[in-house]
XYZ file of C-alpha atoms in Angstrom:
620
model
C -21.048 138.944 152.863
C -17.769 137.825 151.351
C -16.178 134.822 149.759
C -12.544 135.235 150.861
C -9.489 134.166 148.944
C -6.593 133.421 151.282
C -3.197 134.936 150.673
C -1.053 138.053 151.015
C -2.059 141.693 150.894
C -1.847 141.525 147.104
C -4.268 138.635 146.812
C -7.776 139.775 145.893
C -10.779 139.438 148.120
C -13.887 138.573 146.124
C -17.224 139.749 147.502
C -20.720 138.880 146.364
C -22.880 141.967 146.769
C -26.662 141.869 147.283
C -26.902 138.058 147.421
C -25.912 135.119 149.628
C -22.259 134.222 148.820
C -23.066 130.602 149.605
C -24.870 130.537 146.277
C -21.652 131.187 144.368
C -18.435 129.301 143.759
C -15.359 131.458 143.173
C -12.024 130.315 141.742
C -8.947 132.557 141.405
C -5.948 131.875 139.189
C -2.808 134.001 139.052
C -1.390 134.695 135.593
C 1.487 137.192 135.850
C -0.005 140.387 137.253
C -3.502 139.277 136.189
C -5.904 137.589 138.583
C -8.420 135.516 136.637
C -11.581 134.978 138.626
C -14.328 132.555 137.671
C -17.659 133.203 139.369
C -20.322 130.499 139.082
C -23.842 130.779 140.461
C -24.585 127.375 141.990
C -28.033 128.220 143.354
C -31.208 126.808 141.893
C -32.921 130.149 141.294
C -31.832 133.245 139.393
C -30.487 136.021 141.603
C -29.527 139.679 141.114
C -26.042 140.452 142.408
C -22.740 142.173 141.760
C -19.143 141.064 142.269
C -16.480 143.206 143.904
C -12.788 142.298 143.706
C -10.568 144.183 146.162
C -6.925 144.447 147.171
C -5.722 145.832 150.512
C -2.579 147.960 150.773
C -1.570 147.954 154.457
C -0.233 150.759 156.653
C -1.944 153.559 154.769
C -1.156 156.495 157.024
C -1.588 159.241 154.397
C -2.909 157.687 151.183
C -2.692 159.446 147.826
C -5.325 158.259 145.346
C -5.539 158.424 141.578
C -8.304 157.427 139.195
C -7.166 158.898 135.852
C -9.252 161.825 134.707
C -11.474 161.532 137.756
C -9.740 161.651 141.139
C -6.324 163.051 142.100
C -5.016 162.998 145.668
C -7.858 164.062 147.945
C -10.023 165.070 145.004
C -11.651 168.432 145.469
C -9.613 170.985 147.453
C -11.267 171.556 150.826
C -12.074 175.248 150.245
C -12.970 174.990 146.562
C -16.086 176.972 145.660
C -17.266 174.303 143.211
C -18.418 171.074 144.844
C -17.573 167.558 143.700
C -16.235 164.403 145.444
C -13.535 164.766 148.099
C -11.724 162.195 150.251
C -11.277 162.737 153.985
C -10.038 160.056 156.376
C -12.693 159.160 158.917
C -15.582 160.670 156.971
C -17.494 157.416 156.751
C -20.651 159.056 155.410
C -21.103 162.129 153.261
C -20.416 165.256 155.280
C -23.446 167.459 155.948
C -21.524 170.498 154.702
C -21.903 169.573 151.064
C -22.642 165.862 150.693
C -19.474 165.120 148.707
C -17.005 164.199 151.466
C -16.278 160.560 152.333
C -13.478 158.105 153.089
C -14.839 155.711 150.440
C -15.662 156.380 146.803
C -16.823 154.098 143.998
C -17.463 155.280 140.439
C -18.681 153.861 137.148
C -15.699 153.258 134.875
C -16.878 155.496 132.021
C -16.048 158.447 134.285
C -12.375 157.416 134.126
C -10.032 157.890 131.183
C -8.599 154.455 132.011
C -10.426 152.076 134.410
C -7.671 151.773 137.010
C -7.342 152.957 140.608
C -3.950 153.780 142.177
C -2.919 154.250 145.794
C 0.314 155.211 147.485
C -0.227 154.457 151.193
C 2.147 157.147 152.466
C 4.874 159.488 151.170
C 8.019 157.672 150.006
C 6.207 154.322 150.091
C 5.657 151.995 147.159
C 2.111 151.863 145.843
C -0.238 149.553 143.988
C -2.939 149.821 141.364
C -5.880 147.678 140.304
C -7.140 147.767 136.712
C -9.963 146.055 134.883
C -11.715 146.078 131.524
C -14.206 148.952 131.142
C -17.007 146.460 130.571
C -17.601 142.713 130.834
C -20.550 140.376 130.189
C -21.875 141.678 133.527
C -22.038 145.234 132.126
C -20.229 148.466 132.883
C -17.334 148.041 135.334
C -16.781 150.254 138.381
C -13.598 151.262 140.207
C -13.167 152.636 143.690
C -11.205 152.954 146.898
C -11.635 153.205 150.658
C -9.550 153.713 153.770
C -10.436 150.921 156.191
C -8.681 149.960 159.428
C -5.445 151.578 158.323
C -5.469 149.919 154.883
C -6.039 151.430 151.456
C -8.606 149.218 149.734
C -8.644 149.277 145.926
C -11.510 147.627 144.099
C -13.241 146.862 140.841
C -16.981 146.123 140.831
C -18.909 144.118 138.204
C -21.286 145.666 137.239
C -20.606 149.194 138.479
C -22.075 150.956 141.433
C -21.493 154.417 142.795
C -21.051 155.151 146.484
C -21.785 156.998 148.682
C -23.544 159.313 146.221
C -23.573 160.021 142.499
C -22.093 163.262 141.146
C -24.026 164.763 138.240
C -22.080 167.962 137.701
C -23.732 170.231 140.261
C -23.836 170.778 144.019
C -26.735 168.364 144.592
C -25.665 164.772 145.341
C -27.776 162.182 143.545
C -28.671 158.815 145.092
C -25.988 156.170 144.755
C -26.305 154.217 141.519
C -26.593 150.438 142.006
C -26.251 148.169 138.987
C -26.803 144.434 139.215
C -26.540 141.412 136.961
C -29.200 138.739 137.079
C -27.323 135.443 137.392
C -29.206 132.478 135.987
C -28.906 129.133 137.717
C -25.581 127.594 136.742
C -24.331 130.748 134.993
C -20.572 131.241 135.014
C -18.562 134.357 134.207
C -14.826 134.977 133.924
C -13.445 138.264 135.265
C -9.915 139.649 135.202
C -8.237 142.252 137.375
C -4.589 143.240 137.185
C -2.562 144.286 140.217
C 0.295 146.659 139.381
C 3.222 147.283 141.714
C 4.402 150.904 141.798
C 7.574 152.653 142.859
C 7.397 155.338 145.587
C 7.441 158.020 142.865
C 3.796 158.915 142.198
C 4.693 159.622 138.594
C 5.010 155.875 138.091
C 1.331 156.006 137.139
C 2.553 157.141 133.702
C 4.277 153.795 133.091
C 1.115 151.857 133.953
C -1.117 154.080 131.842
C 1.237 153.703 128.906
C 1.029 149.904 129.253
C -2.767 149.950 129.493
C -3.008 152.292 126.505
C -0.879 149.888 124.482
C -3.089 146.982 125.531
C -6.372 148.682 124.599
C -5.440 150.641 121.463
C -5.962 147.696 119.124
C -9.560 147.292 120.279
C -10.269 151.034 119.877
C -9.358 151.871 116.271
C -9.196 155.528 115.293
C -12.066 156.581 113.069
C -11.694 160.169 111.799
C -14.401 161.280 109.394
C -12.162 163.543 107.293
C -8.462 164.072 106.621
C -6.494 166.853 108.292
C -6.673 169.469 105.507
C -10.439 168.960 105.235
C -10.898 169.278 109.012
C -8.879 172.497 108.909
C -11.022 173.924 106.112
C -14.264 172.959 107.861
C -13.310 174.382 111.247
C -11.984 177.593 109.678
C -15.260 177.982 107.825
C -17.173 177.333 111.015
C -15.307 180.032 112.917
C -15.789 182.533 110.122
C -19.387 181.678 109.299
C -20.893 181.097 112.727
C -18.672 182.747 115.343
C -17.175 185.813 113.695
C -19.155 189.035 114.032
C -17.530 191.967 112.200
C -19.396 194.478 114.342
C -17.438 195.104 116.509
C -14.966 192.344 115.480
C -15.432 189.394 117.835
C -15.622 185.616 117.984
C -18.925 184.804 119.674
C -18.310 182.082 122.219
C -21.224 179.862 121.202
C -23.523 179.372 118.233
C -26.568 177.120 118.534
C -26.954 174.169 116.198
C -30.655 174.968 115.750
C -30.789 178.449 114.256
C -34.556 178.750 114.835
C -34.408 178.442 118.634
C -34.362 181.550 120.792
C -33.805 182.048 124.505
C -36.397 183.036 127.093
C -35.860 186.690 126.184
C -36.613 185.993 122.543
C -33.019 186.550 121.491
C -30.671 184.063 119.861
C -29.189 181.357 122.074
C -25.758 182.364 120.739
C -23.682 183.701 123.631
C -23.087 187.396 123.025
C -19.673 187.399 124.663
C -15.977 186.865 123.959
C -13.154 186.046 126.353
C -9.817 187.532 125.366
C -8.314 184.027 125.540
C -9.314 180.545 126.646
C -12.863 179.977 125.308
C -12.622 182.615 122.596
C -10.525 185.553 121.494
C -6.903 185.797 120.418
C -5.809 182.102 120.405
C -8.477 181.103 117.901
C -8.068 184.274 115.838
C -4.409 183.231 115.614
C -5.505 179.797 114.341
C -7.607 181.554 111.692
C -4.601 183.690 110.766
C -2.431 180.568 110.407
C -4.980 178.967 108.099
C -5.478 182.154 106.081
C -1.718 182.511 105.616
C -1.353 178.938 104.369
C -4.393 179.037 102.055
C -4.180 182.695 101.005
C -7.714 183.313 102.298
C -7.908 187.106 102.505
C -11.447 187.389 103.989
C -10.457 184.984 106.770
C -7.225 186.897 107.351
C -9.131 190.176 107.627
C -11.549 188.640 110.125
C -8.739 187.221 112.264
C -6.880 190.530 112.275
C -10.057 192.430 113.167
C -10.608 190.191 116.221
C -7.044 190.751 117.420
C -7.416 194.482 116.720
C -10.498 194.569 118.939
C -8.818 192.652 121.780
C -5.698 194.814 121.743
C -7.427 198.185 121.383
C -8.765 198.422 124.936
C -6.537 197.247 127.795
C -7.489 197.311 131.452
C -6.266 200.247 133.605
C -3.690 197.878 135.142
C -2.011 197.334 131.763
C -3.208 193.815 130.970
C -6.013 192.585 128.771
C -9.519 192.561 130.123
C -11.153 189.182 130.780
C -14.481 189.082 128.936
C -16.388 191.306 126.540
C -20.216 191.359 126.664
C -22.319 192.998 123.986
C -24.492 194.804 126.482
C -21.718 196.068 128.751
C -18.334 195.828 127.020
C -15.073 194.625 128.581
C -15.040 193.501 132.206
C -13.576 190.959 134.639
C -13.018 187.204 134.249
C -15.327 184.460 135.554
C -14.149 184.635 139.148
C -15.693 185.432 142.517
C -12.917 187.986 143.097
C -14.399 191.391 142.341
C -12.689 192.989 139.332
C -10.468 189.933 139.047
C -8.681 189.009 135.834
C -7.603 185.378 135.524
C -3.884 184.837 134.938
C -4.227 181.785 132.723
C -6.634 183.536 130.353
C -4.443 186.637 130.123
C -1.223 184.643 129.772
C -2.642 182.393 127.066
C -3.998 185.385 125.126
C -0.596 187.078 125.340
C 1.301 183.957 124.246
C -0.851 183.608 121.130
C -0.583 187.326 120.429
C 3.206 186.952 120.430
C 2.759 184.127 117.927
C 0.378 186.208 115.794
C 3.047 188.882 115.514
C 5.224 186.429 113.592
C 2.526 186.446 110.894
C 1.309 190.059 111.069
C 3.659 192.517 112.738
C 1.634 195.498 113.921
C 2.834 198.149 116.315
C -0.432 198.247 118.284
C -0.397 194.453 118.731
C 3.225 194.531 119.845
C 2.503 197.387 122.242
C -0.417 195.475 123.790
C 1.666 192.315 124.205
C 4.528 194.273 125.800
C 2.115 196.028 128.163
C 0.845 192.655 129.402
C 4.345 191.225 129.783
C 5.699 194.320 131.512
C 2.771 194.301 133.936
C 3.225 190.697 134.999
C 7.020 191.016 135.307
C 6.497 193.937 137.656
C 4.102 191.886 139.807
C 6.206 188.723 139.974
C 7.190 187.656 143.478
C 10.847 187.126 144.280
C 10.250 183.365 144.421
C 8.917 183.366 140.832
C 5.166 183.149 141.447
C 3.282 185.212 138.840
C -0.094 185.183 140.567
C -3.388 183.629 139.544
C -5.910 186.474 139.681
C -5.108 190.175 139.204
C -7.172 193.289 139.927
C -8.223 195.014 136.719
C -7.680 198.560 137.987
C -4.875 198.380 140.532
C -2.916 195.376 139.249
C -2.856 193.917 142.767
C -2.500 190.147 142.783
C -5.702 188.964 144.460
C -4.593 185.362 144.858
C -1.261 183.593 144.468
C -2.784 180.118 144.863
C -2.690 177.399 142.218
C -0.616 177.067 139.071
C -2.662 179.194 136.636
C 0.138 181.778 136.502
C 2.325 179.276 134.684
C 0.574 180.373 131.472
C 2.589 183.602 131.636
C 5.864 181.660 131.509
C 5.150 180.472 127.978
C 4.323 184.002 126.833
C 7.444 185.458 128.459
C 9.711 182.758 127.018
C 8.336 183.213 123.492
C 9.005 186.961 123.736
C 12.493 186.429 125.188
C 14.232 188.427 122.475
C 12.063 191.487 123.126
C 13.437 192.303 126.581
C 16.071 190.552 128.697
C 13.730 190.707 131.697
C 11.218 188.413 130.024
C 13.322 185.264 129.854
C 14.656 185.809 133.374
C 11.090 186.100 134.665
C 10.048 183.001 132.720
C 12.917 180.979 134.212
C 12.054 182.076 137.758
C 8.424 181.163 137.122
C 9.321 177.811 135.605
C 11.293 176.871 138.700
C 8.599 178.080 141.105
C 5.793 176.161 139.391
C 7.912 173.020 138.997
C 6.725 171.951 142.460
C 3.187 171.569 141.118
C 4.429 169.305 138.344
C 6.603 167.204 140.645
C 3.774 166.851 143.196
C 1.275 165.837 140.469
C -0.846 168.746 141.693
C -1.251 171.192 138.811
C -4.528 173.010 139.383
C -6.579 176.148 138.874
C -6.136 176.873 135.145
C -9.756 177.276 133.927
C -11.761 180.232 135.203
C -14.871 178.197 136.030
C -13.594 175.593 138.540
C -11.759 177.697 141.152
C -8.679 175.726 142.341
C -9.725 172.317 141.029
C -7.280 170.205 139.046
C -8.095 169.848 135.347
C -6.727 168.565 132.071
C -6.112 172.186 131.074
C -3.516 172.576 133.825
C -1.457 169.950 132.058
C -1.761 171.674 128.681
C -0.655 174.997 130.173
C 2.385 173.360 131.775
C 3.447 171.519 128.616
C 3.254 174.720 126.587
C 5.188 176.710 129.204
C 7.998 174.218 129.694
C 8.431 173.528 125.995
C 8.643 177.290 125.411
C 11.349 177.470 128.070
C 13.167 174.551 126.470
C 13.034 176.202 123.036
C 14.325 179.476 124.488
C 17.176 177.996 126.559
C 17.881 174.460 125.361
C 18.097 173.380 129.023
C 17.077 169.780 129.697
C 15.469 170.631 133.043
C 12.555 172.147 131.124
C 12.307 169.141 128.839
C 11.929 166.801 131.797
C 9.251 169.008 133.348
C 7.464 169.136 129.993
C 7.539 165.323 129.860
C 6.059 164.991 133.334
C 3.443 167.641 132.567
C 2.545 165.815 129.338
C 2.040 162.592 131.300
C -0.238 164.484 133.693
C -2.246 165.859 130.773
C -2.423 162.405 129.172
C -3.824 160.932 132.371
C -7.085 162.638 131.345
C -7.006 161.113 127.833
C -9.248 158.120 127.172
C -7.342 154.999 126.232
C -10.418 153.002 125.177
C -13.766 153.386 123.455
C -16.797 153.890 125.675
C -19.856 151.813 124.787
C -22.819 154.111 124.053
C -26.536 153.328 123.892
C -27.185 152.243 120.327
C -29.822 154.901 119.616
C -28.072 157.813 121.340
C -26.422 160.444 119.141
C -22.906 159.229 119.972
C -24.019 155.606 119.582
C -25.646 156.101 116.196
C -22.545 157.785 114.790
C -20.166 155.304 116.454
C -18.161 157.967 118.274
C -14.756 156.606 119.307
C -13.571 158.091 122.607
C -9.939 157.002 122.410
C -7.946 160.233 122.216
C -10.566 162.436 123.882
C -9.853 164.098 127.219
C -11.986 164.271 130.319
C -12.283 168.016 130.952
C -11.848 167.632 134.709
C -13.159 165.751 137.760
C -15.702 168.546 138.227
C -16.596 168.797 134.508
C -17.009 165.166 133.535
C -17.447 165.396 129.808
C -15.048 164.885 126.917
C -13.437 167.863 125.216
C -10.814 168.675 122.590
C -8.771 171.369 124.354
C -5.747 169.068 124.430
C -5.222 169.875 120.751
C -3.842 173.231 121.916
C -0.543 171.494 122.693
C -0.266 169.503 119.446
C 2.870 171.344 118.343
C 4.494 170.960 121.763
C 3.715 167.247 121.918
C 5.271 166.670 118.513
C 8.347 168.646 119.555
C 8.546 166.781 122.864
C 8.400 163.458 121.042
C 11.234 164.477 118.745
C 13.370 165.913 121.563
C 13.007 162.780 123.698
C 13.165 160.310 120.838
C 9.934 158.865 122.245
C 7.197 158.246 119.676
C 4.572 157.794 122.402
C 3.917 161.533 122.679
C 3.567 161.885 118.914
C 1.141 158.964 118.840
C -0.987 160.428 121.633
C -1.098 163.852 119.967
C -2.202 162.394 116.647
C -4.784 160.066 118.154
C -6.421 163.117 119.742
C -6.417 164.919 116.411
C -7.992 161.825 114.819
C -10.605 161.633 117.581
C -11.804 165.187 117.020
C -11.978 164.825 113.280
C -15.212 163.143 114.240
C -18.210 165.437 114.739
C -16.984 168.398 112.744
C -20.033 169.105 110.594
C -19.332 168.261 106.956
C -22.526 169.786 105.559
C -25.532 171.706 106.790
C -27.656 169.197 108.670
C -24.821 166.838 109.602
C -25.765 165.483 113.096
C -28.278 168.380 113.248
C -25.497 170.988 113.021
C -24.385 173.353 110.273
C -21.238 172.951 108.199
C -18.119 173.794 110.209
C -19.770 173.691 113.640
C -17.894 171.878 116.426
C -19.368 171.076 119.819
C -17.665 171.544 123.189
C -19.110 168.556 125.060
C -19.403 164.846 124.359
C -21.269 163.115 127.202
C -19.499 159.808 127.784
C -21.002 159.256 131.248
C -23.950 160.308 133.375
C -22.959 163.902 134.135
C -24.785 167.104 133.106
C -26.714 165.138 130.482
C -27.513 161.481 129.792
C -24.719 159.368 128.387
C -24.495 159.452 124.606
C -25.770 163.011 124.137
C -23.939 165.829 122.399
C -24.080 169.485 123.431
C -25.938 171.217 120.595
C -23.812 174.361 120.672
C -20.779 175.113 118.538
C -17.999 176.730 120.585
C -15.419 179.119 119.200
C -12.617 177.427 121.114
C -13.684 173.954 119.957
C -13.489 174.904 116.291
C -10.394 176.992 117.024
C -8.433 174.286 118.785
C -9.247 171.781 116.035
C -8.051 174.284 113.444
C -4.876 174.942 115.433
C -4.156 171.223 115.835
C -4.634 170.658 112.116
C -2.352 173.554 111.195
C 0.321 172.337 113.633
C 0.139 168.813 112.200
C 0.382 170.021 108.615
C 3.333 172.247 109.507
C 5.023 169.039 110.676
C 4.224 167.329 107.368
C 1.258 165.285 108.662
C -1.897 165.358 106.525
C -3.779 162.197 107.486
């Protein structure tokens, strides 16, 4: 049942859920773009209910949705091999194929990096957005959308509920979560929603998110535990002490906080594996090399060089790096369903950081390995510029051209531009091909473990590639694409502090989420991988004369100077350990938990971000 507020399409409709609306009096006042709603329970008895405030955008023939960090366009690609929520017009109930297809979705706000829902009703049409506070006296807020009778319906719900099902990080839909507030007789509550008008350009979301970030930053103060040099020293120690194994010369991907626990086989829970890039390998060995060079730490330098030696010593028959090394079986393919497939983003990122490592330690075998990778991908590049996403380890055949993962090669090629004239030409062709993904707000497919899903990492890859192209050419077209890619990446970055249960790990330590990134709509936890583009964000800020990008880079670095273990026993970890996952919502684990594994990339990306900041003269 509804209590309707008369007016135009932009005037909210206020619904009372789970109770008789006759028992409530609702008043709406317009204050700029804010609608201030007073809800008073006028019944004689207490009642459990929720309030939903909605706005209808008419003539939605092909709506494009956005909930930052959570839902982009239709959500999950139709053929994606990892299941999570997807929008389809006319799918009024979850589809029997997988249970995650519907024309209506509502989510708790702590799943979103900013609690706002956007809709553009059709291409080249102006859009609207509805935003609300992440929590109110009624509890956690929810945001959602639906396609109803040709209208895009945007809503905020107080307190939150999830519909039609709850996603918990796997292929099994959970029952819809229904939160209610118990209204006492005569109780009154004031709620606020803002309605934002948007231009037809979907990228206008960036303007709104910048405004909402500015509004919320004051109430979410940064709270780093240590300064930047200390964080660098701790993370470098963690990589060396817990992840580096000199035999054969690897960075183990994970190290358990509890050193007494073993797996079912009786062996350590530490993952006996190393990717060549991405979650381990060359990028984080490069960060160690940077730190060792600055601090004159010879044991750390030797360890970093040994890791890069190991990665470069054994290339695949096709001329590129391998994907993953396992202790029991050696080098093999990436995490992909394509047999013998090597993932382009992982290979490209490893090559880009190897090119950077050569500026610190110039070795012929490293240079030969980097050139072999670059020559291989140049040879495979399509005439239109596409560099491919997954490559066969033996034959070099491109197994799939889909997605934008191949953009990672553009950064590597541009940074090696002075090695071979073909490299910059290939990077330029690639930059122009992949620009469509940036302009369509549809970067996707970068991490190995989510198939063609969109993720925060797609934004990082694009920023690094386009800034490399800008550095190599000076052309402003790359700077503009880098700006748009940075805005895409920042759409995953939390602009507020999530409220945690007081006795949870994150609650006890007062973890501030402002500056942390949602990993992806399919991996709904916070992570620090955005620190990989710290240098590029600082350069982008300087090139544009826009301090916003500098501020957002440094707030992320401040965020992840929390929960780097300062001493053995700190939050049940050992000195220098850094986790991968912070659970800010109900996904994979209960809200407020912390993954009790240190990850090589998590310590590595923190170390890299610190070194990049200090190189720019920033120490705190």
